[in-house]
Structures are given as structure tokens and as C-alpha cells.
CSV table of C-alpha atoms in Angstrom, one decimal:
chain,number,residue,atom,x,y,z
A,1,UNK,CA,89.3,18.1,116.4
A,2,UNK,CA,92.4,17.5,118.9
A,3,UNK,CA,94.5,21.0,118.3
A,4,UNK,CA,98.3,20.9,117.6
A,5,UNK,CA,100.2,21.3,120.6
A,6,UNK,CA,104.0,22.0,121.5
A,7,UNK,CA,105.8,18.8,121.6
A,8,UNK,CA,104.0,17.2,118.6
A,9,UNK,CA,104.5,13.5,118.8
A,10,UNK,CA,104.0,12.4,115.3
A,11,UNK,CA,101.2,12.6,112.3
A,12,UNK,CA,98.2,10.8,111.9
A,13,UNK,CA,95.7,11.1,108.9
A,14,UNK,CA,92.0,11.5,109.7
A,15,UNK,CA,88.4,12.5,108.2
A,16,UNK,CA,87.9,16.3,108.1
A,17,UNK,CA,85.1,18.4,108.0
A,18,UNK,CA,85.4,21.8,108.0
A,19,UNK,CA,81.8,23.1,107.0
A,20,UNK,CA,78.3,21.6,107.6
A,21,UNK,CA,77.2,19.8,103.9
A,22,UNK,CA,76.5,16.4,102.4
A,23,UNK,CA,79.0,14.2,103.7
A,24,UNK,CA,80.8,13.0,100.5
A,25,UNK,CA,81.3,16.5,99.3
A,26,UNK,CA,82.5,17.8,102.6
A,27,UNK,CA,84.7,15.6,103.9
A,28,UNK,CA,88.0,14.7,103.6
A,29,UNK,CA,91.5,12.8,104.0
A,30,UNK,CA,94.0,14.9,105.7
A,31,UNK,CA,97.1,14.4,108.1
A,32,UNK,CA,96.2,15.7,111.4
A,33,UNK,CA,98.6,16.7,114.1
A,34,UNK,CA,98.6,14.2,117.8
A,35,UNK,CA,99.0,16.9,120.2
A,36,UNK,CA,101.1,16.5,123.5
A,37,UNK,CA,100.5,13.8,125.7
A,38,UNK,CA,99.0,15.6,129.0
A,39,UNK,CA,99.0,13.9,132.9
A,40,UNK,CA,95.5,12.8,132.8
A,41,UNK,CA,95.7,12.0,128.2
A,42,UNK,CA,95.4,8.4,126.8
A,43,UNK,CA,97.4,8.0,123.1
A,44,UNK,CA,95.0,5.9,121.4
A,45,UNK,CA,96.0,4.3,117.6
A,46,UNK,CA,92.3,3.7,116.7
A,47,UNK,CA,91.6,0.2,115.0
A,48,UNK,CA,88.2,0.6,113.5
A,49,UNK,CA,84.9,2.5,113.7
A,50,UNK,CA,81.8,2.3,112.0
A,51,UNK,CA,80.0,5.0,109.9
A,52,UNK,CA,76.5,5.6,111.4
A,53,UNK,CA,73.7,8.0,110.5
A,54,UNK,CA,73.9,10.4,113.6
A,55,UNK,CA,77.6,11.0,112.3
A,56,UNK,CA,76.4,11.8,108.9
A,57,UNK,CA,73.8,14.0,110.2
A,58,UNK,CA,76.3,15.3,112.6
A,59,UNK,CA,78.0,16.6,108.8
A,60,UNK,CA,75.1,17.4,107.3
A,61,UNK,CA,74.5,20.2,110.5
A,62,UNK,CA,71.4,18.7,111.2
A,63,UNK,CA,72.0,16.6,114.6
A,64,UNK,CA,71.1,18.0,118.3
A,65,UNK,CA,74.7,18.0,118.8
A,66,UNK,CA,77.7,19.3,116.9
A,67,UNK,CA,81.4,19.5,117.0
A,68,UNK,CA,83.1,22.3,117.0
A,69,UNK,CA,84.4,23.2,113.3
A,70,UNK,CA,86.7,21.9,112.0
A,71,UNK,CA,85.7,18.4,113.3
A,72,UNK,CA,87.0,15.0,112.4
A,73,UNK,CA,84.3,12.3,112.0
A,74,UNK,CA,83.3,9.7,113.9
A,75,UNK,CA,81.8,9.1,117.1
A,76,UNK,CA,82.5,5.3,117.9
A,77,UNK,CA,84.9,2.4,117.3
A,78,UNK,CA,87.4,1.0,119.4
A,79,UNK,CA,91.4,1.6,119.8
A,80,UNK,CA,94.4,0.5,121.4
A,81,UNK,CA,96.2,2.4,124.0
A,82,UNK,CA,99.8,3.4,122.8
A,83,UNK,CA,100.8,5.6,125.7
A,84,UNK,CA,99.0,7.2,128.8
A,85,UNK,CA,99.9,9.9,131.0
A,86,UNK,CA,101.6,9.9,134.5
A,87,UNK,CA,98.2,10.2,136.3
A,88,UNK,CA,96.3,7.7,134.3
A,89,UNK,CA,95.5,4.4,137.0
A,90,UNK,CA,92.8,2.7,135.1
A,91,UNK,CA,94.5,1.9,131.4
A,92,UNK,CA,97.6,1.0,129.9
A,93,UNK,CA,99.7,0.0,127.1
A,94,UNK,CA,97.6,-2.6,124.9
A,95,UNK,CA,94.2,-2.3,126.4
A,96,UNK,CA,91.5,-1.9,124.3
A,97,UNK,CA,89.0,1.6,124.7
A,98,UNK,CA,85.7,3.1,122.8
A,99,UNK,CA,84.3,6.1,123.1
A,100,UNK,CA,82.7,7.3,126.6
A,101,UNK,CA,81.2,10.0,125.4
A,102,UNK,CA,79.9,11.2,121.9
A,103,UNK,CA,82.0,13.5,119.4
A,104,UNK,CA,85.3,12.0,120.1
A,105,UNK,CA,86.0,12.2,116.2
A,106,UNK,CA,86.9,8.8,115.6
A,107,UNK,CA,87.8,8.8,112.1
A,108,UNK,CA,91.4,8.9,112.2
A,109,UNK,CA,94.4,6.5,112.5
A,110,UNK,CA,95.3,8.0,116.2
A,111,UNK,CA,94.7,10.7,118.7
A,112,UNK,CA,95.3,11.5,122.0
A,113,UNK,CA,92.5,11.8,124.5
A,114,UNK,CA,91.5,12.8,127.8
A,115,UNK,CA,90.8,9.7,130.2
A,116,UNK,CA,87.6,10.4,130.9
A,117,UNK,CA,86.2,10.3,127.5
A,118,UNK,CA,87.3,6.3,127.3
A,119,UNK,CA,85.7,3.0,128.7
A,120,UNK,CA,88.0,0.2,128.5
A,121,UNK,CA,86.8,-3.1,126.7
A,122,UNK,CA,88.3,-6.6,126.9
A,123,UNK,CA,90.1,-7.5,123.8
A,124,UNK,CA,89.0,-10.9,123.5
A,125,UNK,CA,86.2,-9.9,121.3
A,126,UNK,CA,85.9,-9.3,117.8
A,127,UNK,CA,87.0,-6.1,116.9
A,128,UNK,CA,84.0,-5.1,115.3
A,129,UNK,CA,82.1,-6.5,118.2
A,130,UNK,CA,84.2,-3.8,119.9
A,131,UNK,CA,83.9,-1.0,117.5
A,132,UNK,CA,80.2,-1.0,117.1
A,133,UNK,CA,79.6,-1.5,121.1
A,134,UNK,CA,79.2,1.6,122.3
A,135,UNK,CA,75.5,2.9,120.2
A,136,UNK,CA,73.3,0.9,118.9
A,137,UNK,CA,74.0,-2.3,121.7
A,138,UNK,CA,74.0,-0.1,124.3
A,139,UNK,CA,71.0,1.7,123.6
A,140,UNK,CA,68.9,-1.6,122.8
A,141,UNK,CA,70.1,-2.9,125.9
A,142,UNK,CA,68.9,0.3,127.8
A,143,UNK,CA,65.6,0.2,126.2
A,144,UNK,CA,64.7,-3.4,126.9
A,145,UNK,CA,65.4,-2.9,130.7
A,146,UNK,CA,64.6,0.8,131.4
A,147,UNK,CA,60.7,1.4,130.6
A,148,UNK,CA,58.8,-2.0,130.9
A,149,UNK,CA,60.0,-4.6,133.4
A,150,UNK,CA,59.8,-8.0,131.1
A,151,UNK,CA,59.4,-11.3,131.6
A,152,UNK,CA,60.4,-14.5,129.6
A,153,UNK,CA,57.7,-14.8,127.5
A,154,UNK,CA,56.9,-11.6,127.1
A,155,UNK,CA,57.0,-9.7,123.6
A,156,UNK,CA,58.2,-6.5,122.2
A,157,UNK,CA,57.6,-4.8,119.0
A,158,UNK,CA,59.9,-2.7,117.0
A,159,UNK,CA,60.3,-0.9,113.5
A,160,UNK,CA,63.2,-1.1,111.5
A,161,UNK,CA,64.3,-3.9,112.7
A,162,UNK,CA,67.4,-4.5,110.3
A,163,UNK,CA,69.0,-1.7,111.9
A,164,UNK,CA,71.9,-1.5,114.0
A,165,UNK,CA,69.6,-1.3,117.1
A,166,UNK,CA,67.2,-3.7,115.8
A,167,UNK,CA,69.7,-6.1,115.6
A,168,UNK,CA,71.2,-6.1,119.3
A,169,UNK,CA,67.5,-5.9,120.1
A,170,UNK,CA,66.6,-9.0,118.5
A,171,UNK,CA,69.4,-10.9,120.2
A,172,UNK,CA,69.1,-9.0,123.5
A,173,UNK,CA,65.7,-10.1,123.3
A,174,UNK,CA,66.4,-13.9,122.4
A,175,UNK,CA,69.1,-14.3,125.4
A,176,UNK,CA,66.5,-13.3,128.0
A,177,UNK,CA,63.6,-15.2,126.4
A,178,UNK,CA,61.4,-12.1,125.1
A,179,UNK,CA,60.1,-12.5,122.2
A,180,UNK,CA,60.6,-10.4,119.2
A,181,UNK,CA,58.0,-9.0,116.4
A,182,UNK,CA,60.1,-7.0,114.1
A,183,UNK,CA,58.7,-4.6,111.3
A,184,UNK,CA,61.2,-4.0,108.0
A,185,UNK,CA,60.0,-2.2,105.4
A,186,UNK,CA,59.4,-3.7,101.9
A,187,UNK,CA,62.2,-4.3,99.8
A,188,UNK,CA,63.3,-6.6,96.4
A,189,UNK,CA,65.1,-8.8,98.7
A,190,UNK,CA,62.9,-9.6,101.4
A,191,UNK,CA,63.1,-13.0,102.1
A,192,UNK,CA,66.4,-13.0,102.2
A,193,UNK,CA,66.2,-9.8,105.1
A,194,UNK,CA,63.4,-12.5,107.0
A,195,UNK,CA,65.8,-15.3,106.7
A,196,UNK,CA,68.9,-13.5,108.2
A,197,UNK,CA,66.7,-11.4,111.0
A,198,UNK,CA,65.5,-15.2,111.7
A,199,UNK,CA,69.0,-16.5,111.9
A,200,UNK,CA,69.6,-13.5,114.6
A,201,UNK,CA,66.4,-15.0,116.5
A,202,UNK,CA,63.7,-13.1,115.6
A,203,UNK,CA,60.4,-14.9,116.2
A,204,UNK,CA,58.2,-12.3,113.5
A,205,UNK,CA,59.3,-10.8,110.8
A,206,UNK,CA,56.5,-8.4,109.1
A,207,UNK,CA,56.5,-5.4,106.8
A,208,UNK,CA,54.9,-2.3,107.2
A,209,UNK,CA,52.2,-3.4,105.3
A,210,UNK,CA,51.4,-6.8,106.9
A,211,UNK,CA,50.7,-4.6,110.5
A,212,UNK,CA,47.4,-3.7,108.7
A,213,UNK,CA,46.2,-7.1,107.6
A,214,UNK,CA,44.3,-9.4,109.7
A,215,UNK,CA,46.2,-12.3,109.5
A,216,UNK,CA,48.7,-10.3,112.6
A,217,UNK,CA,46.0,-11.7,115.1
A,218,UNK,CA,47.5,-15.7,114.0
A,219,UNK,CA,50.7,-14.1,115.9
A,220,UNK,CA,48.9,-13.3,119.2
A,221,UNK,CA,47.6,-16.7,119.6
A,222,UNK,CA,51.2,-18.0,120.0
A,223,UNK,CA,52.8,-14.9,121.7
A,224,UNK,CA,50.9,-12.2,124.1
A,225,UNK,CA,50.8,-8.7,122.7
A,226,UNK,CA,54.2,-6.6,123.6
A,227,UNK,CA,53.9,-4.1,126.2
A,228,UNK,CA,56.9,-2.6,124.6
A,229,UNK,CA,57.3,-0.6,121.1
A,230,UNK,CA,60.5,0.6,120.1
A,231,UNK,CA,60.3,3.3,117.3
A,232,UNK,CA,62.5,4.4,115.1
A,233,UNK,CA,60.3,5.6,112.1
A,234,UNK,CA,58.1,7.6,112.4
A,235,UNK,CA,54.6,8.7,110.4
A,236,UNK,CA,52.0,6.1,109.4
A,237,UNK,CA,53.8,2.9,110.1
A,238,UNK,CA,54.3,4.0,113.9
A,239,UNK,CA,51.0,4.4,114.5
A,240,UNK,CA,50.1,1.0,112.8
A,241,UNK,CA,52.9,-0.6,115.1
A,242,UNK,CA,50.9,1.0,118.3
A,243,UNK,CA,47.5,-0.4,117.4
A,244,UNK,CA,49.2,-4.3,118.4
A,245,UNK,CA,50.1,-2.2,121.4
A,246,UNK,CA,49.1,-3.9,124.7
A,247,UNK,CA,47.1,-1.6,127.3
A,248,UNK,CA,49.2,0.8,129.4
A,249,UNK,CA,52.1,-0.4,127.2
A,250,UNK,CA,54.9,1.7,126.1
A,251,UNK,CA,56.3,3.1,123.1
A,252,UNK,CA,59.8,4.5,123.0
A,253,UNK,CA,61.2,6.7,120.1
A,254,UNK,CA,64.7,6.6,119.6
A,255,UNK,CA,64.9,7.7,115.7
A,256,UNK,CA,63.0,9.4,113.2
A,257,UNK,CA,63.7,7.8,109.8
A,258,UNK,CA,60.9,8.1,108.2
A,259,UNK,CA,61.4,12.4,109.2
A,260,UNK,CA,57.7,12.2,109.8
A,261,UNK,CA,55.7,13.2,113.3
A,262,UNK,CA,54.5,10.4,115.2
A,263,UNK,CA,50.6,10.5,115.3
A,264,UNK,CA,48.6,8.6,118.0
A,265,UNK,CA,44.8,8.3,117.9
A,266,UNK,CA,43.2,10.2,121.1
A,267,UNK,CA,41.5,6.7,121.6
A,268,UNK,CA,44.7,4.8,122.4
A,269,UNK,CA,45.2,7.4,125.6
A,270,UNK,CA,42.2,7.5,126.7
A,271,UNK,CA,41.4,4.1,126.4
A,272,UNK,CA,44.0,2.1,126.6
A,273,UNK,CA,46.5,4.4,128.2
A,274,UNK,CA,49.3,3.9,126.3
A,275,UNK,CA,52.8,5.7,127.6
A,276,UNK,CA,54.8,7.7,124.6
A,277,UNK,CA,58.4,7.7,125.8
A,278,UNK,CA,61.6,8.7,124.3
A,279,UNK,CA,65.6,7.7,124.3
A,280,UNK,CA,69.0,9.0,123.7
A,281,UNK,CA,72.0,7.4,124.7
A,282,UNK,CA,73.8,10.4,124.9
A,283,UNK,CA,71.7,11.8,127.5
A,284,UNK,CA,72.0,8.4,129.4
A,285,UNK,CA,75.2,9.1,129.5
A,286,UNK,CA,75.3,12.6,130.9
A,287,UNK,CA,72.6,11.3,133.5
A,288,UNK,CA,74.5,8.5,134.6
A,289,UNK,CA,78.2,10.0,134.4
A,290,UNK,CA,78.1,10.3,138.3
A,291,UNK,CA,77.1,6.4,137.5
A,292,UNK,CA,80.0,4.2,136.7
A,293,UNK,CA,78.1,0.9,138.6
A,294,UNK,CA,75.3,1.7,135.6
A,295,UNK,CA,77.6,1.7,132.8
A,296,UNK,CA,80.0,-0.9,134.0
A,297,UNK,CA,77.6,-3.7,134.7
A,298,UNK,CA,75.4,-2.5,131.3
A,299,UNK,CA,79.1,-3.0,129.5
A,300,UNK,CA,79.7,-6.5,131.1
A,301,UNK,CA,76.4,-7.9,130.0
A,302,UNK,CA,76.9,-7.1,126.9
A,303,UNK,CA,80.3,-8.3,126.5
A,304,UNK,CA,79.6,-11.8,128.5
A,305,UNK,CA,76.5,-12.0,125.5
A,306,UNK,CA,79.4,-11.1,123.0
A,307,UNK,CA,81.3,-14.5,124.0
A,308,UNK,CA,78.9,-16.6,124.4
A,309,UNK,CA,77.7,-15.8,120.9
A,310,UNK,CA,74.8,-14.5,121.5
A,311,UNK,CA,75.5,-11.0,120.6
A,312,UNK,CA,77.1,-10.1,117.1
A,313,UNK,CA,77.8,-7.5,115.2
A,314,UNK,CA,75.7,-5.9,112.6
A,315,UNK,CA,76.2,-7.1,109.2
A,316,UNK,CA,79.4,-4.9,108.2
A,317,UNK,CA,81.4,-4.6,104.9
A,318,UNK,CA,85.0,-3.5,106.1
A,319,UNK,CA,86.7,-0.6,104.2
A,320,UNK,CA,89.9,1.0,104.4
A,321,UNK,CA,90.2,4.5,104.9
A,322,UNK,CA,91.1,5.8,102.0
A,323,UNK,CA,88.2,4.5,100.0
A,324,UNK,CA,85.8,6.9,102.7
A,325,UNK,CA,83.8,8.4,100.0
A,326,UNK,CA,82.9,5.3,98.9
A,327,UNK,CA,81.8,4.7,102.3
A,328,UNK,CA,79.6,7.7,102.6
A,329,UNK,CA,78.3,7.3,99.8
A,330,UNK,CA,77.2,3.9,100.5
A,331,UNK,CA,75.9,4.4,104.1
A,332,UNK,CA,73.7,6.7,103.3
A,333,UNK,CA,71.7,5.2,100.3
A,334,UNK,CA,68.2,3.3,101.3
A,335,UNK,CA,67.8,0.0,102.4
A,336,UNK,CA,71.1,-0.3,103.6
A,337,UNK,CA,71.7,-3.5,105.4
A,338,UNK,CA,75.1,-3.6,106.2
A,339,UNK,CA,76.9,-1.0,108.4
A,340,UNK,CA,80.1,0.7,106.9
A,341,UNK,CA,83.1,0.1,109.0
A,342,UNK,CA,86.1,1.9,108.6
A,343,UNK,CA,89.3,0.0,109.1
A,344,UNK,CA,92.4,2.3,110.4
């Protein structure tokens, strides 16, 4: 939460948190204070950011990082710059910024902050292009380049592949010419989740069941078999997902939603020595903040994919502040195929 200072510069409103619970009871609408623009502070009027399940776990006390209490929500979207201090080179009035760093609390109308915590974006992309840019793209995009080095041609696997990630992955994917097989779970409206993931450019849709059946051999005669998995489940489904698994292929965990371990038969090390990795794009970031070539060129790539159209944003429904417990609510029910965005 950004502390009142001396030399207040006007009020903004914001999501509050001021104990660990379930989101919807804890949170709430309440005017914050914009402290003091420093030398080296950015005044940012935020535009939008989305709600996604590491902030609601970040509430619920539960996440490997928390803010210090009390917190406002939030930990990406994308604002304008209103103001910036005398030793500020790199922004200015009217450029567009998202978060550099995670638990900027971005849930609130505006806020000042130091530079360092900010990456600049163009602003000739859709806003919530920008605002949902700095998770779920980036870590699809860091997953797909860091642990296997793929070829047009090749394939990749992944679970939950409506998801924010699953989504940039799917296109990612599609602009280099990797193909995609993409796991979903069973649901009443199925084909309608196949016919959009399609749309995206997936090449496979399957459900958790299907990875069982016999009839996922008729896949590998058109496509080889991925040396990548990307999990974000969890429990019985993961290790289905690693049978298809070519040998000395990879499978990176970046999730748990399933909140089951992931079990892997002794047979798949020993013989086909399969690698178990994991990811978190917060600790990218803390590798690589002596880094800025790494996170510069991974944000142009994924902006230029942005305006060529090959990169979207999820499937969002848009709501105003105000109606936030609505929000909450709705982001964290099941099957949730369209990511709450929070318009400021």
C-alpha cells in the first residue's frame, strides 16, 4: 500500500485488504491517499488490470509472496503516466507502463511509484492487450524458449489450456509454427471451448479423459510427440499428460490447480529420462533484473505479435470498479473462461 506522505497530491480510491481471508469478504472500496511525488517516483492514473488467481491467493494468505498489510490488490495492468520526478530520463507524461515487478497493488484509480518498478509499453495496443501483458504472455513466452530449443514442426503439450497462459501459448506457439495439443477439462460447453481454442490456433483440443484413450495415437501420425509439457494441474491428469511425453522431454510446472502432487512413474526416469522442471515469472524477474536486454527484447516480441494480430488478449468481460465483489466472486468460481478485468 503506497503510505500518506507530506504534500498529499490528491485522492484516489482503491481495493483494500487489511487481513488475509476470502477475497469477497475481505476486500474493499476505499479512498487512498497519492503520497508525494519523490526525484526518482512516476504518478501513474492506472487504466485497467485484470483479476488473476495469484492475486486472490495473494488475499486468501496463501501465495509464496505477500504484501505487507494493509495491501491494495492487484499485481498487473497498465497505466498512464500523469507526472514523473526530476530524475526520471526514461518516461513521461502520456506513456503507457505495467508492472515490473509483482505486488505493485494495482487495484486503484492512481498511485505513485518508484521508477524501477515500471516497464514502459507502446500505447498503440489494445488496452487490455496492455493490461494483461505482463503474466500470463510473459511467462508462456519464457516457457516456450527457455527449456527445449523448438523447431517449426515441433509440438508441445499443455494442461489447462483455456487459461490465461494457455492462451498466449497457443498463439505463441502458432506464430513460430509449433504445434499445439492442448488438454481442457470436461465441461457442459465443450464444443464451444474446442471451437474458440481452435480459433486461437490450436491444432488439438482433448480433455482429460481423451489422454487415456487410444485413439491419441491418430494425433502422432500427423504431428511428432512434444518434447515439451507445460503443467499447470497437477494430480492424475499430469501424469496422463507425461505418458505422450517424448524421451528426454521436459515438463515444466508453473501452477497447481488441481492442489494435487505431481506423480511420475519411476519408469518414465529411468527409461525414458524425462526432465521435471519448474517456472515463476517472478523469479525470472529477480534473475534477470541485472538483465534489461532479456526483458526488453522478450517485451518487443510480444508486442510486434500483439499488432500483427497474432497475439490477443484472453477472453475478458470488463467491469467497473465498483461492481469488484462481483468480480471476485466471479473469478474465482470453476470453469471460468473469461478473465475479470477491472476498468479504472
Amino acid at each position: 500500500m503506497q503510505r500518506a506522505a507530506a504534500g498529499v497530491l490528491r485522492a484516489a480510491r482503491g481495493l483494500l485488504y487489511e487481513r488475509h481471508g476470502e477475497p469477497p469478504a475481505v476486500v474493499q472500496l476505499k479512498d487512498l491517499e497519492v503520497a508525494k511525488l519523490g526525484d526518482s517516483d512516476v504518478h501513474v492514473k492506472m487504466l485497467a488490470a485484470p483479476i488473476n488467481p495469484a492475486d486472490i491467493n495473494m488475499i486468501q494468505g496463501t501465495y509464496a509472496i505477500l504484501s505487507p498489510l494493509p495491501a491494495v490488490g492487484g499485481n498487473e495492468g497498465v497505466g498512464e503516466v500523469l507526472e514523473v520526478g526530476s530524475r526520471v530520463a526514461a518516461l513521461k507524461r502520456g506513456d503507457w507502463v505495467i508492472p515490473a515487478t509483482s505486488g505493485l497493488g494495482t487495484w486503484r484509480t492512481q498511485g505513485v511509484f518508484p521508477e524501477r518498478m515500471l516497464l514502459k509499453v507502446p500505447s498503440d495496443i489494445p488496452v487490455l492487450c496492455a493490461a494483461t501483458l505482463s503474466v500470463n504472455p510473459c511467462t508462456a513466452y519464457r516457457m516456450l524458449a527457455d527449456f527445449e530449443t523448438l523447431a517449426p514442426g515441433d509440438s508441445v503439450i499443455q494442461n489447462a489450456a483455456n487459461s490465461g497462459v494457455g492462451q498466449a501459448v497457443i498463439q505463441i506457439a502458432k506464430a513460430s509454427g509449433i504445434k499445439t495439443i492442448n488438454v481442457v477439462r470436461d465441461r457442459p460447453d465443450l464444443p464451444k471451448l474446442v471451437e474458440r481454442l481452435m480459433a486461437l490456433g490450436a491444432d488439438h483440443v482433448v480433455t482429460e479423459e481423451m489422454l487415456r484413450k487410444p485413439e491419441m495415437k491418430d494425433i502422432f501420425k500427423s504431428i511428432p510427440k512434444p518434447r515439451l509439457a507445460l503443467n499447470c494441474v497437477g494430480g492424475k491428469s499430469t501424469t496422463e499428460m507425461l505418458r505422450h511425453l517424448q524421451p528426454k522431454g521436459t515438463m515444466v510446472t508453473y501452477g497447481g490447480m488441481a492442489k494435487q502432487p505431481v506423480m511420475v512413474p519411476v519408469s518414465a526416469f529411468i527409461f525414458r529420462d524425462v526432465r521435471l522442471r519448474g517456472f515463476w515469472i517472478t523469479q525470472w524477474r529477480k534473475d534477470h533484473e541485472q538483465d534489461q536486454q532479456s526483458v526488453t527484447s522478450m517485451m518487443d516480441a510480444l508486442c510486434q505479435l500483439i499488432r500483427r494480430g497474432h497475439l490477443t488478449a484472453p477472453a475478458c468481460t470488463q467491469v467497473p470498479l465498483q461492481d469488484y465483489k462481483e468480480a471476485l466472486e466471479a473469478a474465482m468460481k470453476p470453469f471460468t473462461s473469461s478473465k475479470h478485468i477491472l476498468l479504472l
